[in-house]
Every structure is written in structure tokens, then in C-alpha cells.
Amino acid sequence: MPPSYFFLIDVSVSAVRSGLLEVVAKTIKSCLDELPGFPRTQIGFLTFDSTLHFHNFKSSLSQPQMMVVADLDDVFLPLPDDLLVNLVDSRHVVESFLDSLPSMFHDNVNVESALGPALKAAFMVMSQIGGKLLVFQSTLPSLGIGRLRLRGDDVRAYGTDKEHTLRVPEDPFYKQMAAEFTKNQIAVDIFSFSEKYSDMASLGSLAKYTGGQVYHYPSFQAATHGDKLKHELSRDLTRETAWESVMRIRCGKGVRFTTYHGHFMLRSTDLLALPAVDSDKAFAMQLSLEETLMTTQTVYFQVALLYTSSSGERRIRVHTAAAPVVTDLSEMYRQADTGSIVSLLGRIAVENSLSDKLDSVRQQLQLKLVRSLKEYRNLYVVQHRIGGRLIYPESLRFLPLYILAICKSLALRGGYADVSLDERCAAGFSMMILPVKKLLNFIYPSLYRIDEALTMEPNRTDGSLRRLPLTMQCLDTGGMYLLDDGFNFLVWLGRMLPPEFVNNILGVSLANFADLSKIQLRECNNEYSRKFMKTLRALREKDPSYYQLCRVVRQGEQPREGFLLLSNLVEDQMAGTSSYVDWILQIHRQTQS
């Protein structure tokens, strides 16, 4: 199939007012030359509010024609062809559409969203060739099939057996649609921008079962979030993509794979259907031993991805790995890979939160950790006669810290009031697809002291920032710190920082700037600011898959400091959670019992 991109864009009043349409239109236009698959690439657009607007891109037109379908109960295509067109042939019509899109709906005051019917229409357009559907949604779907209700603020459900129902799709429509999309090789990416509850649990399931991705920009405003959206949408459109793929992982005698975790549809017991897949996605699998006695010296694993390249070749990419079978359990512990373990346990925890209370999920994680350390202790307790110490293999020394970090992550921490339901669900969808390194940094962000690095002599800067433990004890009131979780930057300004230093960095005088949430960091004409912005750019370039949005907070500025910084200091005690020291003591007590 040719790589095809179909855009489903909400043009209701909130999308217009937030500046969303302009950023989306400009970004798509700037990416047209880099879309994979030239000269075969196909493109199409459908806009919607309380009605559906189809756009005819026939190459003989000088500008696109808009056709409106108001009947939401019986959706039909007003035109069989020219809704999804070859980009090379119709380039001028597509560009003319993107230029006029922001002004086309400039005066729109429609507040409704007919997302369900729009999805059905997009499916009718794409079902013949498949491809990628990018959905831009800025308000809760309110009309037609798949309309959703405000259920996100049901406080009474938390802590009861009904709690998890808020984290799963309310309407079966979205899962059924996802199944149809997958069958027809359509991957769905969701970009959500609402300032109010928008039911990410329901919308995200479209991405979950089609190998797609969820991007969440709560309360989007173009001035603040525009750069982030521009970067992430460009990345999504231009990265190397494998189309209409299936993936299978095989293993040698004695072991078998039992569960798979990530964004895909399981087609048979072991075939992962991936309408589109790229290097920003990762999958985790769990295996079990089939035979108690392994007779071979080595177990082989092989993952095969059958896909269509953007140039139209059908290919198979194969990776084979060999793992030695050891008789000594302590050798196995020595070779353990903390990153993989955390990746797998994090995904399992997110999945468990869809059928259980958050509190139970956190307890299950703790239990798994205690079991594995108990097992290890039993190996050594006789030899060493070490009564009171917590014994763990060197390879897993960070495992307790990372498990604590998963328990305190956006997706799993606290209860009703700790994280908004949409943010919790969006974080869960991200954790299901993140590669190991990215996931570890998401749950245990990097914290750097930045003022010292900026004030060093130019010839002394070694350019390397030292990571600090995530605890209040590491923060000096005379310092400026940067927290980076891969999705956002947080700049924390200590109370005793010299005002002129702060003013140089921020480009405004703090004394006259009451609301730091509105601040826009730009490069100012001074050495500190240039170095600071260079540091941010260097951190962003390390991993281009997401773009960190930068927020600034002052020491003691509540409630912002609480939810932006303190909730990320996972080694400290927070409302109702243990500090790292208490956690280790708890784990120690349980491994002894």
C-alpha cells in the first residue's frame, strides 16, 4: 500500500480559539516534502463540529471544494474519489487548503463534536488502502454514535470496586472501531487538547489496539504549547514507518511466551498486528518455562517483523538472540537487567489498573519485589549468616527505587485528587509504548543543578550535567534546578537566587511578574540566557521522539510547586506515600518474614 495520511480535525470553537488550527495547518504544510513514500504518498482531510466537512482535492481543481454532511446517523461519502489523493498530483490543492484552514473556521461558534460519525467517515475513506489516521480532538465527543458523558469527576468511585471503570472506555464503540481499523491496516494517533475532561480512556483505546500513540496537551494554547505540538506532529509525520506489519516472537524448546504488552491487536495467540510501527514504540513480553529441566545449553529468541516499507517493498526484519542456560541461580540474578524488568512491571501495573484499584496495583508491585529479593536471600542466607541486612544482587540495586517510582508515577499514584483522570490515562498509554531508557527517565526524571553550570568560566564548562537524587535535600535555596522527565522541563528557582541572575534567564523582572505559569522562555541577549537555552536544546536533541515543554516555578509557590516539582521527588515522603528510606525498611522487613 502507499503510505497514506488522513487528518481528522475538530474545528469547534475551542479548537479555533486556542490557536490549534493554525499550528496544525502550518506544521502539516511544512512537512509535506518529508512525508515518507514520495511519489506514492496519499493525503486527505476531514473537518468536523456538529456536522462533517469533506474536502475534494481533485488535481484539476484550483482550490479544494468543501461538502458538508449533516446526517450523523447515516454517514455517507458525498464523493467516492478525490477525498484521499496522491500528494504529488494534488499538491497545489492541498497547500491551498492548509493555507485557508485557520481562516475557514475563524468565526465558528459551534461547541459540538461529532467525533464518532467522523471516525466512521474516515474509515469509509481509508478502508481500501489503510494508512495512518491522525485525530485532533479538542472537546468531549457530544453528538452521534460514540458520544461520551462527563464521568471523570465521580469521586465516590475511588477506593471502591468500581474505581477502575473510569479508566476503561465507557462506550464499546471505540474498541469496536479500533478492531475495524486494525483489520483494514489503519493506525490511529490521538492528539487531545481539551481544557476540560475529554475521556482519554475511551479515545486512547483507538491508539491502543491499532499500534498508535496518544499525545495529550491539556488546556492547549498555541502561544504556550505550540512548539511542543509542532515538533511532535512533525516527528510523527516524517519518521521512518513500517506499514501493514505483523510481528511474531519465537523461542526455542523449553520456554514459551505467555503475555504481550504494548499497543497492538493480538491476531492469533502470538501474532501482533501493527498497522504502522516505528522506532518510538517498544513492546514487552513475558515468558514462562514449559519444562522444569532445561536440557539445552542455550535458548534462542527470534523476533520477526513482516512489513511494507514506505517505498512499497514487502520485507522481513529478523533479530535473533541467544541466552545461555545457567545452573546457578545467583548467576542468573547477576545478569539481570533492571531496565527490562521495570519496563515489563510498569506495563503490567498499568494494565492491572484497568481492572483493579490503584492501591491494590501498588501492593502487587511491592509483593513481586519482595518475592524476588526473598528468593535471592534464601540462596545466600546460609553461607553468609547475615541476619539483619537486606541482601540483593548488585545488578538489581536500583530495582526497589524504580518500583517505588512506578508506584508514584502519574499513571498509578495516589487516588482521586492526586492526578486528573485524563492525565492518568494519557500517562498510562505512554508507559505502554515507551522504550526502556525513555520509560526509566519518565518515572525517575533527571534532576540537574543548573546555575553553577551557567556561571562557570567558559573554558571550564565540561558540558556535562550531574544527575541528582530526587529528594528535597538536594535542593539548595540559592540554586536553580532543572527537572527533565522526557516530556516536560521544570525550572525551579530557589528563594535565595540573586534577582539579577533570574532576570537574565527569564528576560523579565520577577518582581513585576506575578504569574509564572504564563512565562515564555526565550533566548535573551546575555551570556547566561544563551548558555541556558543551549543546555535545553542539547537535552532535547538527545532524544527527538518528544519535545519537552518548559515550565518555571518558584520555591514556595503553592499549589504549583506541589504538583510540578514535589510530586516528582520520588525519594521523599509525599501525602500517604513512603520515602525511599522507609520503603527500603518495609521491603527489608517483608523479606525477613
Coordinates of C-alpha atoms in Angstrom, one line a residue:
M1 CA 0.0 0.0 0.0
P2 CA 1.2 3.6 -0.5
P3 CA 1.9 5.5 2.8
S4 CA -1.3 7.4 3.4
Y5 CA -2.1 10.1 5.9
F6 CA -5.6 11.1 6.7
F7 CA -6.3 14.0 9.1
L8 CA -9.5 14.2 11.2
I9 CA -9.6 17.7 12.7
D10 CA -12.0 19.1 15.2
V11 CA -12.9 22.7 14.2
S12 CA -15.4 23.5 17.1
V13 CA -15.0 26.8 18.9
S14 CA -12.4 25.6 21.4
A15 CA -10.1 24.4 18.6
V16 CA -10.3 27.8 16.9
R17 CA -9.8 29.9 20.0
S18 CA -6.8 28.0 21.3
G19 CA -4.9 28.6 18.0
L20 CA -4.8 24.9 17.4
L21 CA -5.9 25.0 13.7
E22 CA -3.1 27.4 12.8
V23 CA -0.3 25.3 14.4
V24 CA -1.7 22.1 12.8
A25 CA -2.1 23.6 9.3
K26 CA 1.3 25.2 9.3
T27 CA 3.1 22.1 10.6
I28 CA 1.5 19.7 8.2
K29 CA 2.3 22.1 5.3
S30 CA 6.0 22.3 6.4
C31 CA 6.2 18.5 6.5
L32 CA 4.8 17.8 3.0
D33 CA 8.2 17.4 1.4
E34 CA 9.3 15.0 4.1
L35 CA 6.3 12.6 4.3
P36 CA 7.7 9.1 3.6
G37 CA 6.9 7.3 0.3
F38 CA 7.4 10.1 -2.3
P39 CA 6.0 9.9 -5.1
R40 CA 3.3 7.4 -3.9
T41 CA 2.1 9.2 -0.7
Q42 CA -1.6 9.8 -0.3
I43 CA -3.2 12.5 1.8
G44 CA -6.7 13.6 2.8
F45 CA -8.6 15.8 5.4
L46 CA -12.0 15.7 7.1
T47 CA -13.0 18.5 9.5
F48 CA -15.9 18.3 11.9
D49 CA -18.0 20.0 14.6
S50 CA -21.8 19.2 14.7
T51 CA -21.5 18.3 11.0
L52 CA -18.9 16.6 8.9
H53 CA -17.0 18.6 6.2
F54 CA -15.4 16.6 3.4
H55 CA -12.8 18.2 1.2
N56 CA -12.4 17.4 -2.5
F57 CA -8.7 17.6 -3.6
K58 CA -9.2 16.6 -7.2
S59 CA -5.9 17.6 -9.0
S60 CA -7.8 19.6 -11.7
L61 CA -9.3 22.0 -9.2
S62 CA -7.6 25.3 -8.4
Q63 CA -8.8 25.2 -4.8
P64 CA -10.5 22.5 -2.7
Q65 CA -14.3 22.1 -2.5
M66 CA -16.0 21.6 0.8
M67 CA -19.0 19.3 1.1
V68 CA -21.0 19.2 4.3
V69 CA -22.8 16.1 5.6
A70 CA -25.3 16.9 8.4
D71 CA -26.9 13.5 8.8
L72 CA -24.9 11.9 11.6
D73 CA -27.0 8.8 11.9
D74 CA -26.4 7.6 8.4
V75 CA -23.0 8.8 7.4
F76 CA -22.1 8.6 3.7
L77 CA -19.3 9.8 1.4
P78 CA -20.6 12.7 -0.8
L79 CA -17.9 11.8 -3.4
P80 CA -16.4 8.4 -4.0
D81 CA -12.9 9.5 -5.0
D82 CA -10.7 12.6 -4.5
L83 CA -11.1 12.6 -0.7
L84 CA -7.8 10.8 -0.3
V85 CA -5.5 11.8 -3.2
N86 CA -1.9 11.4 -4.4
L87 CA 0.1 14.2 -2.8
V88 CA 2.3 14.9 -5.9
D89 CA -0.7 15.3 -8.2
S90 CA -2.8 17.4 -5.9
R91 CA -0.1 19.3 -4.0
H92 CA -1.4 22.8 -5.0
V93 CA -4.9 22.0 -3.9
V94 CA -3.7 20.5 -0.5
E95 CA -1.5 23.6 0.1
S96 CA -4.3 26.0 -0.7
F97 CA -6.5 24.1 1.8
L98 CA -3.8 24.3 4.5
D99 CA -3.3 28.0 3.9
S100 CA -7.0 28.7 4.3
L101 CA -7.9 26.2 7.1
P102 CA -7.4 28.6 10.1
S103 CA -9.5 31.4 8.5
M104 CA -12.1 29.0 7.1
F105 CA -13.5 28.4 10.5
H106 CA -12.4 31.6 12.1
D107 CA -15.9 32.7 13.1
N108 CA -17.1 29.2 14.1
V109 CA -19.0 29.3 17.4
N110 CA -20.1 25.6 17.2
V111 CA -19.4 23.9 20.5
E112 CA -20.4 20.4 19.5
S113 CA -18.2 17.4 18.5
A114 CA -19.4 14.6 16.3
L115 CA -16.2 12.5 16.7
G116 CA -17.9 9.1 16.4
P117 CA -19.6 9.8 13.0
A118 CA -16.3 11.5 11.8
L119 CA -14.4 8.3 12.7
K120 CA -16.9 6.2 10.7
A121 CA -16.5 8.5 7.7
A122 CA -12.7 8.4 7.9
F123 CA -12.9 4.6 8.0
M124 CA -15.0 4.6 4.8
V125 CA -12.4 6.8 3.1
M126 CA -9.4 4.8 4.2
S127 CA -10.6 1.2 4.4
Q128 CA -9.4 0.4 0.8
I129 CA -5.8 1.2 1.3
G130 CA -5.2 1.6 5.1
G131 CA -2.6 4.1 6.4
K132 CA -2.4 6.5 9.3
L133 CA -5.3 8.4 10.8
L134 CA -4.4 11.4 12.9
V135 CA -7.2 12.6 15.1
F136 CA -7.1 16.2 16.6
Q137 CA -9.8 16.4 19.3
S138 CA -10.4 19.4 21.5
T139 CA -13.7 18.7 23.2
L140 CA -15.6 15.8 24.6
P141 CA -17.5 13.9 21.8
S142 CA -21.1 15.1 22.2
L143 CA -23.1 14.1 19.1
G144 CA -24.0 10.9 17.3
I145 CA -22.6 7.5 17.9
G146 CA -19.7 7.3 20.4
R147 CA -20.8 10.4 22.3
L148 CA -19.4 10.5 25.8
R149 CA -20.6 11.9 29.1
L150 CA -18.7 13.7 31.9
R151 CA -17.8 10.9 34.2
G152 CA -14.3 12.0 35.2
D153 CA -15.3 13.6 38.4
D154 CA -17.1 10.8 40.1
V155 CA -15.2 11.0 43.5
R156 CA -17.3 8.3 45.0
A157 CA -16.0 5.6 42.7
Y158 CA -12.4 5.9 44.1
G159 CA -11.3 3.3 46.6
T160 CA -14.3 1.1 45.6
D161 CA -14.5 -1.9 43.2
K162 CA -15.9 0.5 40.6
E163 CA -12.9 2.7 40.5
H164 CA -11.2 1.1 37.5
T165 CA -14.3 1.6 35.3
L166 CA -13.3 5.3 35.0
R167 CA -10.0 4.1 33.3
V168 CA -11.6 1.9 30.7
P169 CA -13.7 3.0 27.6
E170 CA -17.2 3.8 28.6
D171 CA -18.7 3.1 25.2
P172 CA -17.8 -0.2 23.3
F173 CA -17.9 1.9 20.1
Y174 CA -14.3 2.9 20.4
K175 CA -12.9 -0.6 20.9
Q176 CA -15.1 -1.9 18.0
M177 CA -13.9 0.9 15.8
A178 CA -10.3 0.1 16.7
A179 CA -10.9 -3.5 15.7
E180 CA -12.2 -2.4 12.3
F181 CA -9.3 0.0 11.8
T182 CA -6.7 -2.7 12.6
K183 CA -8.4 -5.2 10.3
N184 CA -8.0 -2.6 7.5
Q185 CA -4.4 -1.7 8.3
I186 CA -5.3 1.7 9.7
A187 CA -3.2 3.0 12.7
V188 CA -4.7 5.8 14.8
D189 CA -2.8 8.6 16.6
I190 CA -4.8 10.7 19.0
F191 CA -3.9 14.3 19.7
S192 CA -6.1 15.6 22.6
F193 CA -6.2 19.3 23.6
S194 CA -9.2 19.8 25.8
E195 CA -9.2 22.1 28.8
K196 CA -12.0 20.1 30.4
Y197 CA -12.4 16.3 30.8
S198 CA -12.2 14.6 27.4
D199 CA -12.3 10.9 28.4
M200 CA -8.8 9.8 27.3
A201 CA -9.7 6.3 28.5
S202 CA -12.2 6.0 25.6
L203 CA -10.3 7.9 22.9
G204 CA -6.9 6.3 23.7
S205 CA -8.3 2.8 23.1
L206 CA -8.3 3.8 19.3
A207 CA -4.5 4.1 19.5
K208 CA -4.0 1.2 21.9
Y209 CA -5.4 -1.5 19.6
T210 CA -4.0 -0.1 16.3
G211 CA -0.4 0.3 17.2
G212 CA -0.9 4.1 17.5
Q213 CA 0.1 6.8 20.0
V214 CA -1.6 9.2 22.4
Y215 CA -0.5 12.8 22.7
H216 CA -2.1 14.8 25.4
Y217 CA -1.9 18.7 25.7
P218 CA -4.3 19.6 28.4
S219 CA -5.7 23.2 28.1
F220 CA -3.7 23.8 24.9
Q221 CA -2.8 27.3 24.0
A222 CA -0.8 28.0 20.8
A223 CA 1.5 30.5 22.5
T224 CA 2.5 28.1 25.2
H225 CA 2.2 24.6 23.7
G226 CA 2.7 25.5 20.0
D227 CA 6.4 24.5 19.8
K228 CA 5.8 21.1 21.5
L229 CA 2.9 20.3 19.2
K230 CA 4.8 21.4 16.1
H231 CA 7.8 19.2 17.0
E232 CA 5.8 16.1 18.0
L233 CA 3.5 16.3 15.0
S234 CA 6.4 16.8 12.6
R235 CA 8.2 13.8 14.2
D236 CA 5.0 11.7 13.8
L237 CA 4.6 12.6 10.1
T238 CA 8.2 12.3 9.0
R239 CA 9.7 9.4 10.9
E240 CA 10.5 6.1 9.1
T241 CA 7.4 4.0 9.4
A242 CA 6.8 0.3 8.6
W243 CA 3.3 -0.2 7.2
E244 CA 0.7 -3.1 7.4
S245 CA 3.0 -5.1 9.7
V246 CA 2.7 -8.2 11.8
M247 CA 5.2 -9.2 14.4
R248 CA 5.9 -12.6 15.9
I249 CA 8.4 -13.6 18.5
R250 CA 9.6 -17.2 18.6
C251 CA 11.7 -19.1 21.1
G252 CA 13.5 -22.4 21.4
K253 CA 12.5 -25.5 23.2
G254 CA 11.5 -25.3 26.9
V255 CA 10.2 -21.8 27.0
R256 CA 7.2 -20.0 25.6
F257 CA 5.8 -16.5 25.6
T258 CA 2.6 -16.1 27.7
T259 CA 1.7 -12.4 27.6
Y260 CA 2.4 -9.4 25.4
H261 CA 2.3 -5.8 26.5
G262 CA 2.1 -2.7 24.3
H263 CA 0.0 -1.1 21.6
F264 CA -1.2 -3.7 19.1
M265 CA -4.0 -6.1 18.4
L266 CA -3.2 -9.8 19.2
R267 CA -4.3 -11.5 16.0
S268 CA -3.8 -15.1 17.0
T269 CA -2.2 -16.4 20.2
D270 CA 1.1 -14.9 19.2
L271 CA 0.8 -12.6 16.2
L272 CA 0.9 -8.9 16.9
A273 CA -1.0 -6.8 14.3
L274 CA 0.6 -3.4 13.8
P275 CA -1.0 -1.3 11.0
A276 CA 2.0 1.0 11.4
V277 CA 5.1 0.8 13.6
D278 CA 8.2 3.0 14.1
S279 CA 11.3 3.3 16.3
D280 CA 9.5 5.3 19.1
K281 CA 7.5 2.2 20.1
A282 CA 8.6 -0.7 22.3
F283 CA 6.9 -3.9 23.3
A284 CA 7.3 -6.2 26.3
M285 CA 6.7 -9.9 26.5
Q286 CA 6.6 -12.3 29.4
L287 CA 7.8 -15.9 29.1
S288 CA 7.3 -19.0 31.2
L289 CA 9.3 -22.2 31.4
E290 CA 7.5 -25.2 29.9
E291 CA 9.8 -27.8 31.3
T292 CA 11.2 -27.9 34.7
L293 CA 14.5 -29.4 33.5
M294 CA 16.2 -27.5 30.7
T295 CA 18.2 -29.9 28.6
T296 CA 19.8 -27.3 26.2
Q297 CA 22.8 -25.1 27.0
T298 CA 21.3 -22.1 25.1
V299 CA 17.8 -20.8 24.5
Y300 CA 17.2 -18.8 21.3
F301 CA 14.7 -16.0 20.8
Q302 CA 13.8 -14.6 17.4
V303 CA 11.6 -11.6 16.6
A304 CA 10.4 -11.2 13.0
L305 CA 8.6 -8.2 11.7
L306 CA 6.9 -8.5 8.3
Y307 CA 6.1 -5.1 6.9
T308 CA 5.8 -2.9 3.8
S309 CA 8.4 -0.2 3.6
S310 CA 7.4 3.3 2.6
S311 CA 8.8 2.7 -0.9
G312 CA 6.5 -0.3 -1.3
E313 CA 8.7 -3.3 -0.7
R314 CA 7.5 -6.2 1.4
R315 CA 10.3 -7.0 3.8
I316 CA 11.0 -9.1 6.9
R317 CA 13.3 -7.8 9.6
V318 CA 14.7 -10.5 11.8
H319 CA 16.5 -10.3 15.1
T320 CA 17.9 -13.4 16.8
A321 CA 19.3 -13.5 20.3
A322 CA 20.8 -16.4 22.3
A323 CA 20.7 -16.6 26.1
P324 CA 22.8 -19.2 28.0
V325 CA 21.1 -21.6 30.4
V326 CA 22.8 -21.5 33.8
T327 CA 22.5 -24.0 36.6
D328 CA 23.4 -21.5 39.2
L329 CA 20.5 -19.2 40.2
S330 CA 22.9 -16.5 41.5
E331 CA 24.5 -16.2 38.1
M332 CA 21.0 -15.5 36.6
Y333 CA 20.5 -12.8 39.2
R334 CA 23.9 -11.3 38.4
Q335 CA 22.9 -10.9 34.7
A336 CA 19.5 -9.4 35.5
D337 CA 18.6 -6.3 33.5
T338 CA 16.8 -3.8 35.8
G339 CA 15.6 -1.7 32.8
S340 CA 13.8 -4.6 31.2
I341 CA 12.3 -5.7 34.5
V342 CA 11.0 -2.2 35.2
S343 CA 9.6 -1.9 31.7
L344 CA 7.7 -5.1 32.0
L345 CA 6.4 -4.5 35.5
G346 CA 5.4 -0.9 34.6
R347 CA 3.3 -2.1 31.7
I348 CA 1.7 -4.9 33.8
A349 CA 0.9 -2.4 36.5
V350 CA -0.8 -0.1 34.0
E351 CA -2.8 -3.0 32.6
N352 CA -3.8 -4.1 36.1
S353 CA -5.1 -0.6 36.9
L354 CA -7.7 -1.2 34.2
S355 CA -9.3 -3.9 36.3
D356 CA -8.4 -3.1 39.9
K357 CA -8.0 -0.3 42.4
L358 CA -4.8 1.7 42.3
D359 CA -4.0 0.8 45.8
S360 CA -4.1 -3.0 45.0
V361 CA -1.9 -2.5 41.9
R362 CA 0.8 -0.8 44.0
Q363 CA 0.6 -3.6 46.6
Q364 CA 1.0 -6.2 43.9
L365 CA 4.2 -4.4 42.7
Q366 CA 5.6 -4.4 46.2
L367 CA 4.8 -8.1 46.6
K368 CA 6.6 -9.0 43.3
L369 CA 9.7 -7.1 44.5
V370 CA 9.7 -8.8 48.0
R371 CA 9.3 -12.2 46.4
S372 CA 12.3 -11.8 44.1
L373 CA 14.5 -10.4 46.9
K374 CA 13.4 -13.2 49.3
E375 CA 14.3 -15.8 46.7
Y376 CA 17.8 -14.3 46.4
R377 CA 18.2 -14.0 50.2
N378 CA 17.4 -17.7 50.5
L379 CA 20.3 -18.5 48.2
Y380 CA 22.8 -16.8 50.5
V381 CA 21.4 -16.8 54.0
V382 CA 23.2 -20.0 54.9
Q383 CA 26.6 -19.1 53.5
H384 CA 26.8 -15.6 55.0
R385 CA 24.7 -15.9 58.1
I386 CA 23.8 -12.3 57.5
G387 CA 20.9 -11.9 59.8
G388 CA 19.7 -8.3 59.7
R389 CA 20.9 -7.0 56.3
L390 CA 18.9 -6.5 53.1
I391 CA 20.7 -8.7 50.6
Y392 CA 20.3 -8.0 47.0
P393 CA 22.3 -8.7 43.8
E394 CA 24.5 -5.8 42.6
S395 CA 22.6 -5.9 39.2
L396 CA 19.3 -5.1 40.9
R397 CA 20.4 -2.4 43.4
F398 CA 18.1 0.2 41.7
L399 CA 15.1 -2.1 41.4
P400 CA 13.5 -1.1 44.7
L401 CA 13.9 2.6 43.8
Y402 CA 12.4 2.1 40.3
I403 CA 9.4 0.1 41.7
L404 CA 8.8 2.9 44.2
A405 CA 9.0 5.3 41.3
I406 CA 6.4 3.3 39.3
C407 CA 4.0 3.4 42.3
K408 CA 4.5 7.2 42.4
S409 CA 4.2 7.7 38.7
L410 CA 1.4 9.8 37.1
A411 CA -0.4 6.7 36.0
L412 CA -0.5 5.0 39.4
R413 CA 0.0 7.4 42.2
G414 CA -2.4 8.4 44.9
G415 CA -6.2 8.4 44.5
Y416 CA -8.9 10.7 43.0
A417 CA -7.4 14.1 43.9
D418 CA -3.7 13.4 43.1
V419 CA -3.8 13.4 39.3
S420 CA -6.6 14.3 36.8
L421 CA -8.2 11.2 35.3
D422 CA -7.2 12.2 31.7
E423 CA -3.6 12.8 32.7
R424 CA -3.5 9.5 34.5
C425 CA -4.9 7.7 31.4
A426 CA -2.6 9.5 29.0
A427 CA 0.5 8.7 31.1
G428 CA -0.6 5.0 31.1
F429 CA -0.8 5.0 27.3
S430 CA 2.7 6.5 27.1
M431 CA 4.1 3.9 29.6
M432 CA 2.7 1.1 27.4
I433 CA 4.9 2.1 24.4
L434 CA 8.0 3.8 25.8
P435 CA 11.4 2.2 25.1
V436 CA 13.3 1.2 28.2
K437 CA 15.6 4.3 28.6
K438 CA 12.7 6.7 28.0
L439 CA 10.4 4.9 30.5
L440 CA 13.1 5.0 33.2
N441 CA 13.5 8.7 32.7
F442 CA 9.7 9.2 32.8
I443 CA 9.2 7.5 36.1
Y444 CA 12.5 8.7 37.7
P445 CA 13.2 12.1 36.0
S446 CA 16.7 13.7 35.7
L447 CA 17.4 16.5 38.1
Y448 CA 20.3 18.9 37.5
R449 CA 21.6 21.9 39.3
I450 CA 21.9 24.5 36.5
D451 CA 23.0 27.8 38.0
E452 CA 26.6 26.5 38.8
A453 CA 27.0 25.2 35.2
L454 CA 26.0 28.5 33.8
T455 CA 28.3 30.6 35.9
M456 CA 31.4 28.5 35.3
E457 CA 34.2 30.1 33.3
P458 CA 33.6 29.4 29.6
N459 CA 36.8 27.3 29.3
R460 CA 35.9 25.2 32.3
T461 CA 32.4 24.0 31.2
D462 CA 32.8 20.3 30.6
G463 CA 29.2 20.5 29.3
S464 CA 28.2 17.5 31.4
L465 CA 25.4 18.0 34.0
R466 CA 25.4 15.7 37.0
R467 CA 22.2 14.0 37.9
L468 CA 21.0 14.4 41.4
P469 CA 18.8 12.1 43.6
L470 CA 15.1 13.1 43.6
T471 CA 14.9 14.5 47.1
M472 CA 14.4 17.9 48.6
Q473 CA 17.7 17.5 50.4
C474 CA 19.5 18.0 47.1
L475 CA 17.8 21.4 46.5
D476 CA 19.7 24.5 47.7
T477 CA 17.6 27.6 48.2
G478 CA 20.4 29.6 46.5
G479 CA 20.3 27.4 43.4
M480 CA 18.4 26.9 40.1
Y481 CA 17.5 23.4 39.1
L482 CA 16.1 21.6 36.0
L483 CA 13.9 18.6 36.1
D484 CA 13.5 16.6 32.9
D485 CA 11.2 13.7 32.5
G486 CA 11.5 13.5 28.7
F487 CA 8.1 15.2 28.2
N488 CA 8.5 18.4 30.2
F489 CA 11.2 20.6 31.7
L490 CA 10.7 22.2 35.0
V491 CA 12.9 25.1 36.1
W492 CA 12.9 25.5 39.9
L493 CA 14.1 28.8 41.3
G494 CA 15.4 28.8 44.8
R495 CA 14.3 31.5 47.2
M496 CA 17.8 33.0 47.6
L497 CA 18.8 33.1 44.0
P498 CA 20.2 36.5 43.1
P499 CA 17.4 38.5 41.3
E500 CA 19.6 39.7 38.5
F501 CA 20.6 36.1 37.6
V502 CA 16.9 35.2 37.5
N503 CA 16.0 38.2 35.4
N504 CA 18.8 37.4 32.9
I505 CA 17.4 33.9 32.4
L506 CA 13.7 34.8 32.3
G507 CA 14.1 38.0 30.4
V508 CA 11.6 39.7 32.8
S509 CA 11.9 41.1 36.3
L510 CA 10.5 38.5 38.7
A511 CA 9.3 41.3 41.0
N512 CA 6.8 42.6 38.3
F513 CA 5.8 39.1 37.1
A514 CA 3.1 37.7 39.3
D515 CA 2.1 34.6 37.4
L516 CA 5.0 32.3 36.4
S517 CA 2.6 29.9 34.6
K518 CA 2.4 32.4 31.8
I519 CA 6.1 32.9 31.3
Q520 CA 7.6 32.2 27.9
L521 CA 11.3 31.3 27.9
R522 CA 13.1 32.9 25.0
E523 CA 16.8 33.4 24.4
C524 CA 17.8 36.9 25.7
N525 CA 20.8 39.0 24.9
N526 CA 23.1 37.9 27.7
E527 CA 25.6 35.1 28.3
Y528 CA 23.5 33.2 31.0
S529 CA 20.4 33.1 28.8
R530 CA 22.3 31.9 25.7
K531 CA 24.1 29.1 27.7
F532 CA 20.8 28.1 29.4
M533 CA 18.9 27.8 26.1
K534 CA 21.8 25.9 24.6
T535 CA 21.6 23.5 27.5
L536 CA 17.8 23.0 26.9
R537 CA 18.5 22.4 23.2
A538 CA 21.2 19.8 23.9
L539 CA 18.9 17.9 26.3
R540 CA 16.1 18.0 23.7
E541 CA 18.4 16.7 20.9
K542 CA 19.4 13.7 23.0
D543 CA 16.1 12.1 22.1
P544 CA 13.9 13.7 19.4
S545 CA 10.9 11.5 19.9
Y546 CA 9.2 14.1 22.2
Y547 CA 9.7 17.8 22.9
Q548 CA 10.0 19.0 26.5
L549 CA 7.7 21.9 27.3
C550 CA 9.4 24.3 29.8
R551 CA 7.7 25.5 32.9
V552 CA 9.1 27.7 35.6
V553 CA 8.2 27.5 39.3
R554 CA 9.5 29.4 42.4
Q555 CA 10.3 27.9 45.7
G556 CA 7.3 28.0 48.0
E557 CA 4.9 28.9 45.1
Q558 CA 1.9 26.7 46.0
P559 CA 0.0 24.9 44.7
R560 CA 2.2 24.8 41.5
E561 CA 5.4 23.8 43.3
G562 CA 3.5 20.8 44.8
F563 CA 2.2 19.2 41.6
L564 CA 5.1 20.3 39.3
L565 CA 8.1 19.5 41.5
L566 CA 7.3 18.0 44.9
S567 CA 5.2 15.2 43.4
N568 CA 8.3 14.2 41.3
L569 CA 10.7 13.9 44.2
V570 CA 10.1 10.2 44.5
E571 CA 12.6 9.6 47.3
D572 CA 10.7 11.9 49.6
Q573 CA 7.6 11.2 51.6
M574 CA 4.5 12.6 49.9
A575 CA 0.9 12.6 51.0
G576 CA 0.3 9.0 52.0
T577 CA 3.4 7.5 50.4
S578 CA 6.7 6.3 51.8
S579 CA 10.0 7.9 51.5
Y580 CA 12.8 5.8 49.9
V581 CA 14.3 5.1 53.3
D582 CA 11.0 3.9 54.8
W583 CA 10.3 1.9 51.6
I584 CA 13.6 0.0 51.9
L585 CA 12.9 -0.7 55.6
Q586 CA 9.4 -2.0 54.7
I587 CA 10.9 -4.2 51.9
H588 CA 13.6 -5.4 54.3
R589 CA 11.0 -6.4 57.0
Q590 CA 8.9 -8.3 54.5
T591 CA 11.9 -10.2 53.0
Q592 CA 12.9 -11.3 56.5
S593 CA 9.4 -12.6 57.4

